[in-house]
Short mmCIF file of N, CA and C in Angstrom, two decimals:
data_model
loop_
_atom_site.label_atom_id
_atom_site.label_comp_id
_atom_site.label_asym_id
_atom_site.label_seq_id
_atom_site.Cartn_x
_atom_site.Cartn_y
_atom_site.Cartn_z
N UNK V 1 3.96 7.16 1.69
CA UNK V 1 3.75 8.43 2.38
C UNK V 1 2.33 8.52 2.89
N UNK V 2 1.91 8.98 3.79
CA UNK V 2 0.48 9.71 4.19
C UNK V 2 0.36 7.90 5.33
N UNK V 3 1.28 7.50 5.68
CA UNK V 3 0.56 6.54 6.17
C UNK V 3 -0.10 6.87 8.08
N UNK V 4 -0.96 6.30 8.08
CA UNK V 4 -1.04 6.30 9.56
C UNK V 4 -1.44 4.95 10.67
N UNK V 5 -1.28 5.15 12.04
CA UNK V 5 -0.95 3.84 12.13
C UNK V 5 -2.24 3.60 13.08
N UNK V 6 -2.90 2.28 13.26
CA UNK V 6 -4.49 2.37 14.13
C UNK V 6 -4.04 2.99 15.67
N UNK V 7 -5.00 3.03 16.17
CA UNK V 7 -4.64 3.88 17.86
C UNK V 7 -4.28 2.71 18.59
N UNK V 8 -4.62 1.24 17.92
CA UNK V 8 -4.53 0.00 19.13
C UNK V 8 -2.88 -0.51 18.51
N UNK V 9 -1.85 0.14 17.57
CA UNK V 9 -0.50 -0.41 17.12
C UNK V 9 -0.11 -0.39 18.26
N UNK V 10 0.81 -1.85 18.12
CA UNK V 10 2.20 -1.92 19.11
C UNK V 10 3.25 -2.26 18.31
N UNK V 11 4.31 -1.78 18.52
CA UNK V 11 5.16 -2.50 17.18
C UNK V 11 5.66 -2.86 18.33
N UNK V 12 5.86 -4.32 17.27
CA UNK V 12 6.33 -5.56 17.48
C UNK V 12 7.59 -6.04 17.86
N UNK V 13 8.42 -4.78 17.79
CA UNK V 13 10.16 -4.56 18.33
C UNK V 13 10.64 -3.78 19.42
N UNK V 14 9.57 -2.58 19.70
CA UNK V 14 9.75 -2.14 20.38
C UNK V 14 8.80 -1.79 21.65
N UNK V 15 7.83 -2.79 21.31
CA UNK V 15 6.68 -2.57 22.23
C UNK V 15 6.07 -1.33 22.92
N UNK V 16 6.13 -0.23 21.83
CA UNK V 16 5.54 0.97 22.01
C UNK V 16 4.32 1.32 21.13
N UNK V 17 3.23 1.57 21.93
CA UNK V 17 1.76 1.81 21.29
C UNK V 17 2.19 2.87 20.12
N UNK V 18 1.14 3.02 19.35
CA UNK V 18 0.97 4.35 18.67
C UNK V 18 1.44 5.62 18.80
N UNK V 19 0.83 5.97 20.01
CA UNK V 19 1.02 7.29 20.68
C UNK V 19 2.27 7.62 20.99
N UNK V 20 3.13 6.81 21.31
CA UNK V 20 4.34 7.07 21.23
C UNK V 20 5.42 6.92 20.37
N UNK V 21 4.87 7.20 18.84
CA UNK V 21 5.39 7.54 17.86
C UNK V 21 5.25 8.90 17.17
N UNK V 22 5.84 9.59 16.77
CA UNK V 22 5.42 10.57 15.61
C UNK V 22 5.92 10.45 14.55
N UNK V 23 5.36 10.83 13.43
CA UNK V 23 5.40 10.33 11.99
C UNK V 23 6.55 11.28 12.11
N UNK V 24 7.65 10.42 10.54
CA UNK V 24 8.81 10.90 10.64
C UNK V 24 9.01 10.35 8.87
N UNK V 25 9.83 11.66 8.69
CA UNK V 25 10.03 10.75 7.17
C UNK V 25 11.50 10.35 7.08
N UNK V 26 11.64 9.54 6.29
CA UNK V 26 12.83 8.64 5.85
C UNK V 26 13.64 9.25 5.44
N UNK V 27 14.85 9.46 5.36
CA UNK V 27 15.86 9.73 3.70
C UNK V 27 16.67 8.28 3.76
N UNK V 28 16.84 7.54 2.65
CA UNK V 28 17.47 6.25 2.51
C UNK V 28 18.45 6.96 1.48
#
């Protein structure tokens, strides 16, 4: 929890920077 991600992330699957994420929590 509390994580955050650097301003330069790209994830690696979906090739979307940072900014175009918002933190979201899980339910598994």
């Amino acid at each position: 929890e509390g994580e955050t991600l650097p301003p330069d992330f790209v994830c690696p699957i979906c090739k979307h920077g940072a900014s175009d994420f918002e933190k979201v929590e899980v339910e598994i």
